[in-house]
Amino acid sequence: KYLVSSLSGPPLSSVALFIPGIPQSRTTDVTVKDKDGKICIYNSLMANFTIVYKTNTTNSTATLRLPETVDTDGSSCGTNSSVLMIGFGEGHSLSVNYSLSNNSYRAEVEVFTYNLSDTSSFPNATEKGLKRVEIRLQPYDIPVDTTYRCRSDESFEKDGITQTFWNVTLEVFVLNGTVSQNETVCPEDTPVTPTPTTAPTTAPNTTAPTTAPNTTAHTTAPNATTTAAPTTTTPAPPLPRPEKHAYNITDGNGTVCLLATMGLQVNYTLNGKPLLKVNINPNKTKAGGRCSTDGSESTLTLDDEEKTVAFSFNKSNSKKFVLQGVSVKLSLNGSSIFNSSNSSLGYWEASLGSSYMCNKQQTYSIARDLSITTLELRVQPFDVKAGKFSTAQECSVDDTSILIPIIVGAALAGLILIVVIAYVIGRRKTYVGYQTL
């Protein structure tokens, strides 16, 4: 399979197939061969596609993951242009057109197609058939006979669809059927050298001697010291604790299938600036999501005006569930300013039929530019009974059971120490002898 570069930065747009930051457990390896049986396109990547679609009652969210096994029907290699077509699932596909010029190649157009008739991925969808989203990519040139590599994640959004890519390796117009060992690394994977700061300067002391004419007195002006006025910055007021709120998702029958309670804060970095923090305001938040018909996946989306946070839960095995993915989108005046995600997390693990609880404030790393902070957290994404939380499994910082043996042990150690000290003191006696006269 193969994916396209990001809309926001040159590296993404230039590489049609790179997927630097998508949450996935295994990579998808794709090779396309020419008529002589030689490799002409090579791509290894991870990708997720989050799609908002309509149901009879509300909007739901589906997440498609690029599987390990895909087909490349429709791919082609030419002298100056090539097409990578990746088909997967029930009629879903991703295609990228590449062009070659002046010993470098670039991705031109990416088209993602999804099939709303796939009822397992889009349960209760009111629309059916194929839908497609076309993105014209920003130019980013990759030298011929080099492999493009980007481990960082990259996401971009259009028409309610968020595409996320990471762990991408790509080479198009492969020479002589041999994938190059030379690499072109995306800027996101390149370490940033911090800019040195300049200390404030202070003007040196100046002494101006002044002598009055025709007088015997010698008058000297006092030293005058000029110091640059300090720059004062008013610190931003501290962000209040996020407010706790309860959310629930119902299935097609109106039965509660997901419960969540939490206070939520989003922490992110933007354009290399210091960490920024925003709270999700429950009074302005609309909750959405879905529970899959086969009971293997649940999603919760919190939309707080210009802030959207989506949680994806999966069954890690037949007896556990985990928080698999988190995506965050921030906008300002209708324009996107931040978009980051990860769908291979594994947080909040608990047994099926129970809930996960962590009352103390905790911060979870999502991506290199994103983390979330929760407090008074409790979530149950599967097997909800009668619309109520089941018995909770507590996080380690909440679990006080470990304190009991520690306290008992400390008490016993203290008691033993007191007995030993008392024994030593009791053994000390002063013997008085006879003095010789």
XYZ file of C-alpha atoms in Angstrom:
437
model
C 0.000 0.000 0.000
C 1.010 3.230 -0.317
C 0.240 6.523 0.922
C 0.599 10.103 0.240
C 2.522 12.816 1.887
C 1.021 15.327 4.202
C -0.768 18.450 3.163
C 0.900 20.694 5.674
C 4.553 20.080 4.964
C 6.747 19.592 1.965
C 7.896 16.091 2.845
C 4.415 14.727 3.008
C 3.186 16.195 -0.119
C 6.118 15.007 -2.065
C 5.945 11.408 -1.090
C 2.778 9.828 -2.155
C 3.309 6.816 -0.149
C 4.837 7.761 3.073
C 3.009 7.329 6.263
C 5.096 8.589 9.068
C 2.950 8.525 12.129
C 0.047 6.206 11.995
C -0.805 3.953 14.808
C -0.670 0.382 13.739
C 0.853 -2.807 14.980
C 2.421 -4.077 11.719
C 3.678 -2.450 8.566
C 2.236 -3.016 5.117
C 4.872 -3.890 2.519
C 4.049 -3.247 -1.127
C 6.060 -3.895 -4.283
C 5.065 -3.236 -7.873
C 6.962 -4.852 -10.736
C 7.308 -3.809 -14.362
C 6.720 -5.961 -17.437
C 10.202 -7.453 -17.072
C 9.481 -8.609 -13.521
C 11.722 -5.985 -11.903
C 10.655 -3.908 -8.905
C 9.685 -0.404 -9.980
C 7.832 0.792 -6.832
C 8.584 -0.177 -3.241
C 6.594 1.024 -0.255
C 6.426 0.044 3.406
C 4.090 1.958 5.662
C 1.461 2.129 8.386
C -1.821 3.953 7.892
C -5.204 4.620 9.515
C -8.280 6.261 8.018
C -10.906 7.802 10.297
C -14.201 8.504 8.552
C -17.269 10.365 9.817
C -20.453 9.029 8.209
C -24.212 9.471 8.651
C -26.599 7.061 10.351
C -30.329 7.356 10.963
C -29.871 9.082 14.312
C -26.513 10.826 14.318
C -23.038 10.878 12.850
C -20.787 7.924 13.573
C -17.056 7.412 13.213
C -15.340 4.449 11.570
C -11.641 3.665 11.545
C -10.064 1.634 8.745
C -6.584 0.248 9.306
C -4.311 -0.646 6.476
C -3.871 -4.439 6.756
C -0.717 -6.406 6.110
C -2.214 -8.081 3.042
C -3.323 -5.815 0.203
C -3.497 -5.949 -3.580
C -1.839 -3.654 -6.102
C -4.243 -4.128 -9.012
C -4.271 -0.936 -11.084
C -0.677 0.020 -10.269
C 1.604 0.890 -13.179
C 5.175 2.009 -13.838
C 6.112 4.332 -16.677
C 9.129 6.280 -17.835
C 7.974 9.639 -16.442
C 4.852 8.747 -14.463
C 3.795 5.891 -12.189
C 0.709 4.972 -10.191
C 0.576 3.081 -6.911
C -2.842 1.552 -6.235
C -3.473 -0.248 -2.919
C -6.712 -2.153 -2.453
C -7.867 -3.550 0.885
C -10.953 -4.676 2.767
C -14.394 -4.578 1.184
C -13.744 -2.248 -1.735
C -11.470 0.337 -0.065
C -8.410 1.675 -1.872
C -5.665 4.278 -1.896
C -3.907 5.508 -5.030
C -1.061 7.962 -5.588
C 0.205 9.379 -8.886
C 3.954 10.087 -9.176
C 5.865 12.084 -11.765
C 9.572 12.100 -12.691
C 11.472 15.223 -13.765
C 15.111 16.361 -13.629
C 16.349 13.285 -11.769
C 13.800 13.619 -8.966
C 10.258 12.384 -8.425
C 7.274 13.654 -6.477
C 3.713 12.669 -5.529
C 1.102 14.659 -7.418
C -2.398 13.450 -6.502
C -3.716 11.063 -3.857
C -7.190 9.492 -3.994
C -8.731 7.578 -1.080
C -11.843 5.517 -1.835
C -14.035 3.864 0.800
C -17.109 1.662 0.490
C -20.108 2.618 2.657
C -21.775 -0.659 1.673
C -19.240 -2.427 3.907
C -21.647 -2.958 6.811
C -19.001 -4.362 9.127
C -17.017 -1.116 8.909
C -19.971 1.285 8.490
C -22.911 -0.159 10.466
C -26.258 1.616 10.022
C -24.877 3.920 7.322
C -27.699 5.758 5.544
C -25.635 6.152 2.374
C -24.257 3.247 0.367
C -21.691 2.764 -2.347
C -18.221 4.130 -3.011
C -17.068 7.555 -1.827
C -13.767 9.164 -2.760
C -11.616 12.025 -1.557
C -8.995 13.529 -3.851
C -6.068 15.575 -2.568
C -3.613 17.488 -4.713
C -0.314 17.320 -2.880
C 2.199 20.049 -2.252
C 5.382 19.506 -4.291
C 8.269 17.767 -2.544
C 11.068 16.390 -4.697
C 12.903 13.152 -3.886
C 16.139 12.383 -5.736
C 16.103 9.352 -8.019
C 17.896 6.276 -6.660
C 17.137 7.219 -3.057
C 14.627 5.786 -0.592
C 12.373 8.212 1.233
C 12.104 7.431 4.950
C 9.831 8.998 7.576
C 9.201 7.368 10.941
C 7.275 10.338 12.324
C 3.510 10.431 12.104
C 1.627 12.728 9.761
C -2.109 13.358 9.538
C -4.288 15.401 7.222
C -8.013 15.901 6.897
C -10.517 16.595 4.159
C -14.295 16.127 3.886
C -14.605 14.495 7.298
C -11.810 11.987 6.643
C -8.560 11.952 8.588
C -5.666 10.016 7.111
C -2.673 9.203 9.290
C 0.646 7.721 8.149
C 3.910 6.743 9.788
C 6.893 4.340 9.522
C 6.989 5.070 5.807
C 9.695 3.884 3.428
C 9.210 4.618 -0.264
C 11.036 4.473 -3.575
C 9.433 5.099 -6.955
C 11.178 4.724 -10.342
C 13.491 2.091 -8.833
C 16.651 1.659 -10.942
C 17.415 -1.833 -12.297
C 14.881 -3.439 -9.947
C 17.084 -2.884 -6.862
C 15.798 -0.766 -3.983
C 18.386 1.890 -3.153
C 20.349 1.918 0.108
C 20.615 5.717 -0.059
C 18.062 7.553 2.073
C 16.250 10.855 1.988
C 14.980 11.500 5.517
C 11.920 13.647 6.123
C 12.413 16.899 8.089
C 10.230 15.566 10.925
C 12.846 12.875 11.627
C 15.721 15.356 11.601
C 16.835 16.647 15.034
C 16.287 20.364 15.542
C 19.233 22.408 16.805
C 18.014 24.851 19.464
C 18.550 28.526 18.752
C 20.967 30.127 21.263
C 19.545 32.916 23.388
C 21.214 36.312 23.689
C 21.801 37.688 27.161
C 20.598 41.274 27.824
C 23.280 43.913 27.481
C 24.117 46.696 29.970
C 25.826 49.898 28.913
C 29.199 50.464 30.698
C 29.565 53.168 33.303
C 30.548 56.546 31.824
C 32.248 59.364 33.683
C 32.088 62.855 32.284
C 34.589 65.259 33.855
C 33.447 68.863 33.713
C 35.690 71.811 34.717
C 34.272 75.313 35.098
C 36.370 77.931 33.224
C 38.514 80.446 35.178
C 37.821 78.888 38.531
C 39.989 77.040 40.977
C 37.307 74.525 41.853
C 37.308 71.226 39.898
C 33.836 69.786 39.510
C 33.314 66.211 38.325
C 29.885 64.917 37.362
C 28.835 61.765 39.240
C 29.058 58.461 37.424
C 26.069 57.894 35.193
C 25.096 54.240 34.615
C 22.721 53.327 31.795
C 21.013 49.943 32.024
C 18.693 48.506 29.415
C 15.159 48.431 30.757
C 14.193 44.877 31.604
C 11.498 43.301 29.490
C 8.600 42.207 31.636
C 6.326 39.441 30.513
C 3.011 38.906 32.191
C 2.715 35.178 32.840
C -0.387 33.491 31.537
C -2.859 32.607 34.279
C -2.613 28.962 35.334
C -5.028 26.647 33.569
C -7.742 25.414 35.947
C -8.283 21.726 36.538
C -10.360 20.170 33.738
C -13.981 19.682 34.704
C -15.265 16.125 35.034
C -18.214 15.010 32.921
C -20.011 11.758 32.076
C -20.469 10.553 28.491
C -22.207 7.550 26.949
C -22.664 6.022 23.492
C -25.637 3.928 22.389
C -25.874 1.296 19.681
C -28.456 1.059 16.901
C -31.036 -0.266 19.367
C -30.625 2.647 21.745
C -28.776 0.516 24.311
C -25.836 2.089 26.112
C -22.684 0.325 24.879
C -19.938 2.692 26.116
C -19.598 4.689 29.332
C -16.932 7.250 30.164
C -16.370 9.817 32.913
C -13.363 12.123 32.994
C -11.889 15.575 33.148
C -9.736 16.033 30.035
C -6.864 18.335 29.103
C -4.948 18.409 25.795
C -1.226 19.255 25.823
C 0.476 19.980 22.500
C 3.376 21.757 20.836
C 2.922 23.912 17.766
C 5.637 25.274 15.474
C 8.346 24.550 18.021
C 6.718 26.701 20.715
C 6.578 25.689 24.395
C 3.913 23.255 25.526
C 0.373 24.577 25.134
C -2.564 23.324 27.191
C -6.323 23.467 26.667
C -9.199 21.953 28.619
C -12.176 20.199 27.095
C -15.205 22.118 28.327
C -18.102 19.706 29.051
C -20.641 22.523 28.751
C -19.675 22.976 25.090
C -18.873 19.370 24.232
C -20.893 17.096 21.985
C -20.211 13.398 22.405
C -20.384 10.940 19.526
C -19.026 7.555 18.561
C -20.030 3.994 17.818
C -19.855 0.412 18.991
C -19.066 -2.108 16.241
C -21.666 -4.778 15.553
C -19.199 -7.577 16.271
C -18.270 -6.006 19.610
C -14.573 -5.742 18.792
C -14.210 -1.959 18.650
C -15.754 1.123 20.242
C -15.080 4.811 19.675
C -15.804 7.973 21.638
C -15.491 11.430 20.071
C -15.634 14.621 22.139
C -16.225 17.759 20.061
C -15.683 20.975 22.036
C -16.303 23.615 19.359
C -12.800 24.027 17.890
C -11.310 21.055 19.768
C -12.015 17.418 18.850
C -10.636 14.404 20.705
C -11.389 10.863 19.506
C -10.723 7.684 21.521
C -10.624 4.221 19.931
C -10.947 1.092 22.079
C -10.170 -2.480 21.039
C -10.142 -5.910 22.576
C -6.469 -6.751 23.043
C -7.402 -10.420 23.391
C -10.466 -12.416 24.378
C -10.275 -11.203 27.996
C -8.943 -7.616 27.928
C -9.704 -4.241 26.387
C -7.329 -1.311 25.799
C -7.328 2.274 24.620
C -5.878 1.633 21.159
C -5.835 5.094 19.659
C -6.270 8.819 20.302
C -6.556 11.595 17.742
C -6.740 15.339 18.397
C -7.739 18.103 16.008
C -7.622 21.786 16.867
C -8.864 24.648 14.738
C -9.061 28.423 14.909
C -11.724 30.439 13.114
C -12.607 27.380 11.051
C -9.031 26.656 9.937
C -7.108 23.627 11.185
C -4.043 24.527 13.291
C -3.136 21.145 14.821
C -3.782 17.498 13.964
C -2.034 14.530 15.560
C -2.896 10.932 16.397
C -1.645 7.510 17.431
C -3.575 4.257 17.181
C -1.137 1.783 18.718
C -1.164 2.858 22.354
C -2.381 0.117 24.697
C -3.382 2.350 27.649
C -6.235 1.776 30.134
C -6.140 -2.020 29.992
C -8.799 -3.891 31.990
C -10.698 -7.165 31.880
C -13.787 -7.395 29.691
C -16.934 -7.026 31.751
C -15.249 -4.514 34.070
C -14.401 -0.828 33.897
C -11.041 0.964 34.108
C -10.662 3.675 36.755
C -7.919 6.170 37.606
C -9.022 9.012 39.882
C -5.656 10.709 40.256
C -4.400 13.099 37.596
C -2.387 11.265 34.951
C -0.671 12.399 31.734
C -0.406 10.001 28.779
C 2.002 10.490 25.879
C 0.236 10.119 22.512
C 2.767 11.438 19.988
C 5.932 13.487 20.098
C 3.845 16.673 19.891
C 0.801 15.518 21.866
C -0.224 14.236 25.290
C -3.479 14.183 27.245
C -4.124 14.638 30.956
C -7.080 13.006 32.700
C -8.485 13.114 36.192
C -11.311 11.160 37.838
C -11.211 8.825 34.849
C -13.522 5.849 34.514
C -14.311 4.099 31.241
C -16.055 0.955 30.080
C -16.132 0.547 26.277
C -17.556 -3.003 26.175
C -20.141 -5.216 27.893
C -22.067 -2.419 29.607
C -24.956 -3.825 31.656
C -28.103 -1.796 32.361
C -26.318 1.435 31.470
C -24.076 1.273 34.560
C -20.372 0.816 35.198
C -19.242 -2.649 36.230
C -16.648 -3.346 38.929
C -13.614 -1.142 38.376
C -10.012 -2.172 37.938
C -7.929 0.665 39.375
C -4.744 2.104 37.964
C -1.549 1.516 39.909
C -1.426 5.052 41.351
C -4.936 4.636 42.778
C -4.396 1.157 44.171
C -3.703 1.586 47.899
C -3.666 -2.145 48.652
C 0.115 -2.162 48.279
C 0.376 0.334 51.146
C -1.001 -2.155 53.675
C 1.989 -4.543 53.677
C 4.352 -1.556 53.600
C 2.712 0.010 56.668
C 2.591 -3.315 58.547
C 6.231 -4.037 57.742
C 7.324 -0.575 58.846
C 5.390 -0.946 62.123
C 6.973 -4.325 62.866
C 10.434 -2.994 62.088
C 9.845 -0.066 64.443
C 8.608 -2.354 67.212
C 11.654 -4.613 66.898
C 13.944 -1.586 67.028
C 12.282 -0.330 70.235
C 12.648 -3.756 71.918
C 16.329 -3.948 70.985
C 17.020 -0.445 72.309
C 15.175 -1.193 75.556
C 17.151 -4.416 76.003
C 20.487 -2.655 75.497
C 19.584 0.078 77.970
C 18.422 -2.513 80.512
C 21.718 -4.366 80.288
C 23.757 -1.299 81.073
C 24.537 -1.241 84.820
C 26.879 0.865 86.875
C 29.052 -1.222 89.236
C 30.461 0.625 92.254
C 33.627 -0.955 93.827
C 35.398 -0.486 97.162
C 37.907 2.276 97.416
C 41.249 1.345 99.112
C 42.017 3.412 102.135
